[in-house]
């Protein structure tokens, strides 16, 4: 398995010391780029500089870097100037995990005493202390281009190595938008990386952080998060709202605005959403509209939110006539997914989330679908499954971040599902409504000749295999189509249905008549009654 960790940063930040500790912990070979250059040339770095100059050194440095990164497993400490070249930085970012070690200037000046400076070729002049400050100022902005920033000012080498190890052991995916990137982190106790994450985003602990959750989730997971934020020097404010879809409305949002004002949260501060899909939708909307926008981090605690609702930047509030009829797009800075939160989910909520996992398998991942067909008793719902399901959402959103076309395939099961939620006054869970919607819409695709009956049967059997419903008496209500007419998926007066054409592929179809939908519902009802 390819595993490359590249440490960079200014002189004196501890790259070599930390790199050796990290390599020992991970059982990987350690290499120091400067030492390799000295070994190759038979000269010390100061000797090489004196004889050949900095330009020749930088050329050799780039050449050696390319050679070293042919190795698939290593920890590499680069020189302080190695990644100042864009080509070197991009090469390292493509090759592995790049971490920039940083340090306060005052601490660096204490570490780099006169004796230490005498070994640094760039400081060998009549004013080494002045040169140090000048170099630090000049390089600081270039180092900021590297996302992961670990401050070493007040940490021991052991603590720094443990922090970098936490990053390496966490799966990190980028979801790119036109206006920036959302970092998606998946791993156990991922919130322990908040110090590094917030530092990497450029926050200082002078900001206020509003953690918004519901009463249930806050009681389970609120205090560990708040304690971690306090430990790393931030001042968090916990704000809670009642639990349930019925609170996903403008009245709740207005109350949150008042509480944020009361906590003196302003545009320089941060909002964290801690909870399931409802919290993610509400807090995302608040973060996108309060004071014209606050930075947002999502920490989903339900399976449904982890694989779907927290990813993609869509927010939503409900109106009496339909679900998510008010909403915005809000790119989170990051989404932190910890599979250990799933241990506290009631089984009904866990299964509700599995409906979205199945949806992702149907629309774009036949291998995940086959995996799920092994059944609940043989599938471990942990980090690997989460990564697979999340990857589907990332790929679709990245191709169409603002739902202008392709992203509508994620609505498979949701046209019927949202209507059922509205008709039931949200007594049907979202995932259950989506599973019923997938059943109806799969039958509809079969009725229209879009999908073979064998493939349609596999989809419906998988839904039932995971103890999810495929039918509900509310499907027979006349009001069903009245609610569907208010669905937000209408475009230019036409409703687009996302229907499967085979496992792993969805087609968007408009202008489907009510009669066809009714026939599909009747067919599904007959099948359920026959069982």
Coordinates of C-alpha atoms in Angstrom, one line a residue:
X1 CA 0.0 0.0 0.0
X2 CA 1.3 3.4 -0.9
X3 CA 2.0 5.5 2.2
X4 CA 4.1 8.6 1.9
X5 CA 4.2 11.3 4.6
X6 CA 6.1 14.5 3.7
X7 CA 7.0 17.0 6.4
X8 CA 7.9 20.5 5.5
X9 CA 8.2 23.9 7.1
X10 CA 10.7 26.5 8.2
X11 CA 14.1 25.7 9.7
X12 CA 13.9 24.8 13.4
X13 CA 10.3 23.6 13.4
X14 CA 11.4 20.0 14.1
X15 CA 10.9 18.2 10.7
X16 CA 13.8 15.7 11.2
X17 CA 13.1 15.0 14.9
X18 CA 9.4 14.5 14.4
X19 CA 9.9 12.6 11.1
X20 CA 12.1 10.0 12.9
X21 CA 9.5 9.5 15.7
X22 CA 6.7 9.2 13.2
X23 CA 8.6 6.7 11.0
X24 CA 9.2 4.6 14.1
X25 CA 5.6 4.7 15.2
X26 CA 4.4 3.7 11.7
X27 CA 7.1 1.2 10.9
X28 CA 8.2 3.1 7.8
X29 CA 11.7 4.1 6.6
X30 CA 12.7 7.7 7.3
X31 CA 14.6 9.9 4.9
X32 CA 15.9 13.5 5.3
X33 CA 16.2 15.2 1.9
X34 CA 19.2 17.3 3.0
X35 CA 21.0 14.3 4.3
X36 CA 20.4 12.4 1.1
X37 CA 21.8 15.3 -0.9
X38 CA 24.9 15.4 1.3
X39 CA 25.3 11.6 0.9
X40 CA 24.9 11.9 -2.9
X41 CA 27.3 14.8 -3.3
X42 CA 29.8 13.9 -0.6
X43 CA 29.5 17.5 0.7
X44 CA 27.7 19.1 3.6
X45 CA 24.9 21.5 2.6
X46 CA 26.9 24.6 3.6
X47 CA 29.8 23.2 1.6
X48 CA 27.6 22.7 -1.5
X49 CA 26.1 26.2 -1.1
X50 CA 29.6 27.7 -0.9
X51 CA 30.9 25.9 -4.0
X52 CA 27.9 25.8 -6.3
X53 CA 25.4 28.4 -5.0
X54 CA 21.7 28.2 -4.1
X55 CA 20.4 27.9 -7.6
X56 CA 22.4 24.7 -8.3
X57 CA 21.3 23.4 -4.9
X58 CA 17.6 24.0 -5.7
X59 CA 17.9 22.1 -9.0
X60 CA 19.6 19.1 -7.3
X61 CA 17.0 19.3 -4.5
X62 CA 14.1 19.0 -7.0
X63 CA 15.8 16.1 -8.8
X64 CA 16.5 14.2 -5.6
X65 CA 12.9 14.8 -4.4
X66 CA 11.5 13.2 -7.6
X67 CA 13.8 10.2 -7.1
X68 CA 13.0 9.7 -3.4
X69 CA 9.2 9.9 -4.0
X70 CA 9.5 6.8 -6.3
X71 CA 9.4 4.9 -3.0
X72 CA 5.9 3.9 -2.1
X73 CA 6.3 3.9 1.7
X74 CA 8.3 6.4 3.7
X75 CA 8.4 9.5 5.9
X76 CA 10.3 12.3 4.3
X77 CA 11.6 15.5 5.9
X78 CA 12.2 18.1 3.3
X79 CA 14.4 21.2 3.5
X80 CA 12.9 24.5 4.6
X81 CA 12.9 25.8 1.0
X82 CA 12.0 22.6 -0.9
X83 CA 8.3 23.3 -1.3
X84 CA 8.8 26.9 -2.1
X85 CA 8.8 25.7 -5.7
X86 CA 5.3 25.1 -6.9
X87 CA 6.3 22.1 -8.9
X88 CA 7.8 20.4 -5.8
X89 CA 4.8 21.2 -3.7
X90 CA 2.4 19.8 -6.3
X91 CA 4.5 16.7 -6.7
X92 CA 4.4 16.1 -2.9
X93 CA 0.7 16.7 -2.6
X94 CA 0.1 14.2 -5.4
X95 CA 2.5 11.7 -3.8
X96 CA 1.1 11.6 -0.2
X97 CA 0.1 13.5 2.9
X98 CA 2.0 16.8 3.2
X99 CA 2.2 18.4 6.6
X100 CA 3.7 21.8 7.2
X101 CA 5.2 22.3 10.7
X102 CA 4.9 25.9 11.9
X103 CA 6.3 27.8 14.8
X104 CA 6.0 31.3 16.3
X105 CA 8.9 33.5 15.3
X106 CA 9.9 34.2 19.0
X107 CA 10.2 30.5 19.6
X108 CA 12.2 29.9 16.5
X109 CA 14.6 32.6 17.5
X110 CA 15.2 30.8 20.8
X111 CA 15.6 27.5 19.1
X112 CA 18.0 28.8 16.5
X113 CA 20.8 30.1 18.7
X114 CA 24.1 31.4 17.3
X115 CA 25.6 27.9 17.2
X116 CA 22.6 26.5 15.3
X117 CA 22.6 29.4 12.9
X118 CA 26.2 28.7 12.0
X119 CA 25.2 25.5 10.3
X120 CA 22.4 27.1 8.2
X121 CA 23.8 28.2 4.8
X122 CA 21.2 30.9 4.3
X123 CA 22.1 32.5 7.6
X124 CA 25.8 32.6 7.1
X125 CA 26.3 36.3 6.8
X126 CA 26.9 39.4 9.0
X127 CA 23.3 39.6 10.2
X128 CA 22.0 36.1 10.7
X129 CA 19.2 37.2 13.1
X130 CA 17.9 39.8 10.6
X131 CA 18.1 37.3 7.8
X132 CA 16.1 34.8 9.8
X133 CA 13.3 37.3 10.3
X134 CA 13.3 38.2 6.6
X135 CA 13.2 34.6 5.5
X136 CA 10.4 33.8 7.9
X137 CA 8.3 36.7 6.7
X138 CA 9.0 35.8 3.0
X139 CA 8.3 32.1 3.3
X140 CA 5.3 32.3 5.6
X141 CA 2.7 33.0 2.9
X142 CA 4.1 30.2 0.7
X143 CA 3.9 27.7 3.5
X144 CA 0.2 28.7 3.9
X145 CA -0.5 27.1 0.5
X146 CA 0.0 23.7 2.2
X147 CA -3.3 22.8 3.9
X148 CA -2.3 20.8 6.9
X149 CA -0.5 23.1 9.4
X150 CA 0.7 21.8 12.7
X151 CA 1.9 24.4 15.2
X152 CA 5.0 23.1 17.1
X153 CA 5.5 26.2 19.3
X154 CA 4.4 24.7 22.5
X155 CA 4.3 20.9 21.8
X156 CA 6.9 18.2 22.4
X157 CA 8.2 16.2 19.4
X158 CA 6.2 13.3 20.7
X159 CA 3.0 15.3 20.7
X160 CA 3.7 16.6 17.3
X161 CA 4.3 13.1 15.9
X162 CA 1.0 11.9 17.5
X163 CA -0.9 14.8 15.9
X164 CA 0.6 14.0 12.4
X165 CA -0.2 10.3 13.0
X166 CA -3.8 11.2 13.7
X167 CA -3.9 13.0 10.3
X168 CA -2.4 10.0 8.5
X169 CA -4.8 7.6 10.2
X170 CA -7.8 9.7 9.0
X171 CA -9.2 9.4 5.5
X172 CA -9.3 12.8 4.0
X173 CA -11.2 13.6 0.8
X174 CA -11.6 17.0 -1.0
X175 CA -14.9 18.1 -2.4
X176 CA -14.2 21.0 -4.7
X177 CA -16.6 23.8 -5.4
X178 CA -16.2 26.9 -7.6
X179 CA -15.6 29.0 -4.5
X180 CA -13.3 26.6 -2.6
X181 CA -12.8 23.1 -1.1
X182 CA -14.7 21.3 1.6
X183 CA -12.4 18.9 3.5
X184 CA -14.2 15.6 4.4
X185 CA -12.5 13.6 7.2
X186 CA -13.5 10.1 8.1
X187 CA -12.1 8.3 11.2
X188 CA -12.5 7.5 14.8
X189 CA -12.4 10.4 17.2
X190 CA -11.9 12.7 14.3
X191 CA -12.9 15.8 16.3
X192 CA -9.5 15.4 18.1
X193 CA -8.0 16.9 14.9
X194 CA -9.9 20.1 15.4
X195 CA -6.8 21.9 16.7
X196 CA -4.9 21.1 13.5
X197 CA -8.0 21.7 11.3
X198 CA -8.8 25.1 12.7
X199 CA -5.1 26.1 12.5
X200 CA -5.0 25.0 8.9
X201 CA -8.0 27.1 8.1
X202 CA -6.3 30.1 9.7
X203 CA -8.4 30.5 12.8
X204 CA -7.0 31.7 16.0
X205 CA -8.4 30.8 19.4
X206 CA -9.6 34.4 19.9
X207 CA -12.7 33.6 17.8
X208 CA -16.0 32.4 19.3
X209 CA -17.5 29.1 18.2
X210 CA -21.2 28.4 18.3
X211 CA -22.0 24.6 18.5
X212 CA -25.6 24.1 17.5
X213 CA -27.3 20.8 18.2
X214 CA -30.5 19.3 19.4
X215 CA -31.3 18.2 23.0
X216 CA -30.8 14.5 22.4
X217 CA -27.5 14.7 20.5
X218 CA -26.1 17.4 22.8
X219 CA -26.7 15.1 25.8
X220 CA -24.8 12.3 24.1
X221 CA -22.0 14.1 22.3
X222 CA -22.0 17.7 23.2
X223 CA -19.6 17.8 26.2
X224 CA -16.7 15.8 24.7
X225 CA -16.7 18.3 21.7
X226 CA -16.9 21.3 24.0
X227 CA -14.2 20.0 26.2
X228 CA -11.9 19.5 23.2
X229 CA -12.5 23.0 22.0
X230 CA -11.8 24.4 25.4
X231 CA -8.7 22.2 25.7
X232 CA -7.2 23.8 22.5
X233 CA -8.0 27.3 23.7
X234 CA -11.3 28.2 22.1
X235 CA -14.5 29.5 23.7
X236 CA -17.5 27.5 22.6
X237 CA -21.1 28.3 23.1
X238 CA -23.6 25.4 23.0
X239 CA -27.0 26.2 21.5
X240 CA -29.7 23.5 21.4
X241 CA -33.1 23.2 19.8
X242 CA -35.8 20.6 20.0
X243 CA -35.4 17.3 18.1
X244 CA -37.5 16.6 15.0
X245 CA -38.3 17.5 11.4
X246 CA -41.3 19.6 12.7
X247 CA -38.8 22.2 13.9
X248 CA -37.1 22.6 10.6
X249 CA -38.8 26.0 9.9
X250 CA -38.4 29.7 9.9
X251 CA -39.5 30.1 13.5
X252 CA -36.7 27.9 14.7
X253 CA -34.2 29.8 12.5
X254 CA -35.4 33.1 14.0
X255 CA -34.8 31.8 17.5
X256 CA -31.3 30.7 16.5
X257 CA -30.5 34.2 15.1
X258 CA -31.5 35.7 18.5
X259 CA -29.3 33.2 20.4
X260 CA -26.3 33.9 18.1
X261 CA -26.7 37.6 18.7
X262 CA -26.9 37.0 22.4
X263 CA -23.6 35.1 22.3
X264 CA -22.1 38.0 20.3
X265 CA -21.3 35.7 17.4
X266 CA -20.2 37.8 14.4
X267 CA -18.7 37.3 10.9
X268 CA -15.3 36.5 12.2
X269 CA -16.6 33.5 14.2
X270 CA -17.4 29.9 13.4
X271 CA -20.5 27.7 13.6
X272 CA -20.4 23.9 14.1
X273 CA -23.5 21.8 13.3
X274 CA -23.5 18.7 15.6
X275 CA -26.3 16.3 14.8
X276 CA -28.3 14.5 12.1
X277 CA -29.8 15.6 8.8
X278 CA -32.3 18.0 10.4
X279 CA -29.6 19.8 12.4
X280 CA -27.3 20.0 9.3
X281 CA -30.1 21.5 7.2
X282 CA -31.1 24.1 9.8
X283 CA -27.6 25.1 10.9
X284 CA -26.4 25.2 7.3
X285 CA -29.2 27.6 6.5
X286 CA -28.4 29.7 9.5
X287 CA -24.7 29.8 8.7
X288 CA -25.4 30.9 5.2
X289 CA -27.8 33.7 6.1
X290 CA -26.8 35.1 9.6
X291 CA -24.8 38.3 9.0
X292 CA -24.6 37.3 5.3
X293 CA -22.7 34.1 6.1
X294 CA -20.5 32.5 8.7
X295 CA -17.9 29.7 8.2
X296 CA -19.4 26.3 9.0
X297 CA -18.2 22.9 10.0
X298 CA -20.5 19.9 9.9
X299 CA -20.1 17.0 12.5
X300 CA -22.9 14.5 11.5
X301 CA -23.9 12.0 14.1
X302 CA -26.4 9.9 12.2
X303 CA -25.7 7.5 9.3
X304 CA -28.1 9.4 7.1
X305 CA -26.2 12.7 7.7
X306 CA -22.8 11.1 7.4
X307 CA -23.4 9.6 3.9
X308 CA -25.7 12.2 2.5
X309 CA -27.2 15.2 4.3
X310 CA -24.0 16.8 5.5
X311 CA -22.2 16.5 2.2
X312 CA -22.9 18.8 -0.7
X313 CA -23.8 22.1 0.9
X314 CA -27.6 22.0 0.4
X315 CA -29.6 23.5 3.2
X316 CA -33.4 23.3 3.6
X317 CA -36.4 24.4 5.6
X318 CA -39.9 23.1 5.3
X319 CA -43.2 24.9 4.5
X320 CA -46.6 23.5 5.3
X321 CA -47.1 22.6 1.6
X322 CA -43.8 20.7 1.3
X323 CA -40.3 19.7 2.4
X324 CA -37.2 21.8 1.8
X325 CA -39.0 24.5 -0.2
X326 CA -36.8 27.1 1.4
X327 CA -33.0 26.6 1.1
X328 CA -29.6 27.8 0.1
X329 CA -26.3 26.3 -0.9
X330 CA -23.6 26.6 1.8
X331 CA -20.2 25.0 1.4
X332 CA -18.9 23.8 4.8
X333 CA -15.2 24.3 5.4
X334 CA -15.2 20.6 6.6
X335 CA -17.3 17.6 7.4
X336 CA -16.0 15.4 10.3
X337 CA -17.4 11.9 10.1
X338 CA -16.7 9.6 13.1
X339 CA -18.1 6.1 12.8
X340 CA -18.2 5.7 16.6
X341 CA -21.2 8.0 16.7
X342 CA -23.2 5.2 15.1
X343 CA -22.9 3.2 18.3
X344 CA -25.4 5.5 20.0
X345 CA -28.0 5.4 17.2
X346 CA -31.3 3.6 17.8
X347 CA -31.7 0.8 15.3
X348 CA -34.6 2.6 13.6
X349 CA -32.4 5.6 12.9
X350 CA -29.5 3.4 11.7
X351 CA -31.8 1.6 9.2
X352 CA -33.2 5.0 8.1
X353 CA -29.6 5.9 7.2
X354 CA -29.1 2.7 5.3
X355 CA -31.8 3.8 2.9
X356 CA -29.4 6.5 1.7
X357 CA -26.5 4.0 1.5
X358 CA -28.7 1.8 -0.7
X359 CA -29.6 4.8 -2.8
X360 CA -26.0 5.6 -3.5
X361 CA -25.3 2.0 -4.4
X362 CA -28.2 2.0 -6.9
X363 CA -27.3 5.3 -8.6
X364 CA -23.6 4.9 -9.0
X365 CA -21.9 1.9 -7.3
X366 CA -22.8 -1.6 -8.4
X367 CA -20.0 -3.1 -6.3
X368 CA -21.3 -1.4 -3.1
X369 CA -24.8 -2.8 -4.1
X370 CA -23.4 -6.4 -4.3
X371 CA -21.6 -5.9 -1.0
X372 CA -24.9 -4.8 0.6
X373 CA -26.6 -7.9 -0.9
X374 CA -24.6 -10.0 1.5
X375 CA -27.1 -8.9 4.1
X376 CA -26.9 -7.0 7.5
X377 CA -25.4 -10.0 9.2
X378 CA -22.4 -10.0 6.9
X379 CA -21.8 -6.2 6.3
X380 CA -19.8 -4.2 8.8
X381 CA -21.0 -0.6 8.7
X382 CA -17.8 1.1 9.5
X383 CA -15.2 3.4 8.0
X384 CA -14.9 1.4 4.7
X385 CA -18.6 1.5 4.0
X386 CA -18.9 5.1 4.9
X387 CA -16.0 6.0 2.6
X388 CA -17.6 4.1 -0.3
X389 CA -21.0 5.8 0.2
X390 CA -19.5 9.2 0.7
X391 CA -17.4 8.9 -2.4
X392 CA -20.6 8.5 -4.5
X393 CA -22.0 11.7 -3.1
X394 CA -18.7 13.6 -3.6
X395 CA -18.4 12.5 -7.2
X396 CA -21.9 13.6 -8.1
X397 CA -21.8 16.9 -6.2
X398 CA -18.4 17.8 -7.6
X399 CA -19.7 17.3 -11.2
X400 CA -22.7 19.5 -10.5
X401 CA -22.3 21.5 -7.2
X402 CA -25.4 23.7 -7.6
X403 CA -27.9 21.1 -9.0
X404 CA -28.1 22.3 -12.5
X405 CA -28.3 18.8 -14.0
X406 CA -26.5 15.6 -13.0
X407 CA -26.9 16.1 -9.3
X408 CA -30.6 15.5 -9.6
X409 CA -29.9 11.8 -9.8
X410 CA -29.4 11.9 -6.0
X411 CA -33.2 12.5 -5.8
X412 CA -33.9 8.8 -6.5
X413 CA -36.6 7.8 -4.1
X414 CA -37.1 11.4 -2.9
X415 CA -40.0 12.6 -5.1
X416 CA -42.4 10.1 -3.5
X417 CA -40.4 10.1 -0.2
X418 CA -40.8 13.8 0.4
X419 CA -44.5 13.7 -0.4
X420 CA -45.0 10.9 2.1
X421 CA -43.1 12.8 4.8
X422 CA -45.4 15.8 4.2
X423 CA -48.6 13.8 4.2
X424 CA -47.5 12.0 7.4
X425 CA -46.7 15.3 9.1
X426 CA -43.1 13.9 9.4
X427 CA -44.1 10.9 11.5
X428 CA -42.4 8.8 8.8
X429 CA -38.6 8.9 9.1
X430 CA -36.8 10.4 6.1
X431 CA -34.9 7.2 5.3
X432 CA -38.1 5.1 5.5
X433 CA -39.9 7.5 3.2
X434 CA -37.0 7.3 0.8
X435 CA -37.0 3.5 0.9
X436 CA -40.7 3.5 0.0
X437 CA -40.0 6.1 -2.7
X438 CA -37.2 3.9 -4.1
X439 CA -39.7 1.0 -4.2
X440 CA -42.3 3.0 -6.1
X441 CA -39.9 4.7 -8.4
X442 CA -38.2 1.4 -9.2
X443 CA -41.6 -0.1 -10.1
X444 CA -42.3 3.1 -12.2
X445 CA -39.0 2.6 -14.1
X446 CA -40.0 -1.0 -14.7
X447 CA -43.5 0.0 -15.9
X448 CA -41.9 2.6 -18.3
X449 CA -39.5 0.0 -19.7
X450 CA -36.4 1.8 -18.4
X451 CA -35.1 -1.1 -16.3
X452 CA -35.3 -4.9 -16.7
X453 CA -37.6 -6.7 -14.2
X454 CA -34.7 -8.7 -12.8
X455 CA -32.7 -5.6 -11.9
X456 CA -35.8 -3.9 -10.5
X457 CA -36.4 -7.0 -8.4
X458 CA -32.9 -6.9 -7.0
X459 CA -33.4 -3.3 -5.8
X460 CA -36.6 -4.0 -4.1
X461 CA -35.3 -7.2 -2.5
X462 CA -32.3 -5.3 -1.1
X463 CA -34.5 -2.7 0.5
X464 CA -36.5 -5.4 2.2
X465 CA -33.4 -7.3 3.1
X466 CA -32.3 -4.4 5.2
X467 CA -35.7 -4.3 7.0
X468 CA -36.8 -1.1 5.3
X469 CA -40.4 -0.6 4.1
X470 CA -41.3 -0.4 0.4
X471 CA -45.0 0.5 0.8
X472 CA -47.2 2.7 3.0
X473 CA -51.0 3.2 2.9
X474 CA -50.5 7.0 2.4
X475 CA -49.5 6.2 -1.2
X476 CA -53.2 5.6 -1.8
X477 CA -54.2 9.1 -0.7
X478 CA -55.5 11.5 -3.4
X479 CA -53.5 14.3 -1.9
X480 CA -50.3 12.5 -2.8
X481 CA -50.1 14.2 -6.2
X482 CA -51.2 17.6 -4.9
X483 CA -48.1 17.5 -2.6
X484 CA -45.9 16.2 -5.5
X485 CA -46.9 19.3 -7.5
X486 CA -45.2 21.5 -5.0
X487 CA -42.0 19.4 -5.1
X488 CA -38.9 21.6 -5.4
X489 CA -37.6 19.3 -8.2
X490 CA -39.9 21.0 -10.7
X491 CA -38.0 22.9 -13.4
X492 CA -39.8 25.2 -15.8
X493 CA -43.1 23.6 -14.7
X494 CA -41.9 20.0 -15.3
X495 CA -41.1 17.5 -12.6
X496 CA -38.0 15.5 -13.2
X497 CA -38.0 12.0 -11.8
X498 CA -34.7 10.2 -11.1
X499 CA -35.4 6.6 -12.1
X500 CA -33.0 3.6 -12.3
X501 CA -32.2 2.2 -15.7
X502 CA -29.9 -0.4 -14.2
X503 CA -28.0 -0.9 -11.0
X504 CA -25.4 1.8 -11.0
X505 CA -27.2 4.2 -13.4
X506 CA -30.0 6.7 -13.1
X507 CA -31.9 8.6 -15.8
X508 CA -33.8 11.8 -15.4
X509 CA -37.3 11.7 -16.9
X510 CA -39.8 14.5 -17.1
X511 CA -43.6 14.5 -17.9
X512 CA -44.6 11.2 -16.4
X513 CA -48.4 11.0 -16.2
X514 CA -50.2 10.3 -12.9
X515 CA -51.7 7.1 -14.3
X516 CA -48.3 5.5 -14.7
X517 CA -47.4 6.4 -11.1
X518 CA -50.7 5.0 -9.8
X519 CA -50.2 1.8 -11.7
X520 CA -46.8 1.4 -10.2
X521 CA -48.1 2.0 -6.7
X522 CA -50.9 -0.6 -7.3
X523 CA -48.4 -3.1 -8.6
X524 CA -46.2 -2.6 -5.6
X525 CA -49.2 -3.0 -3.3
X526 CA -50.2 -6.3 -4.9
X527 CA -46.7 -7.6 -4.5
X528 CA -46.6 -6.7 -0.8
X529 CA -50.0 -8.2 -0.2
X530 CA -49.0 -11.4 -1.9
X531 CA -46.0 -11.9 0.4

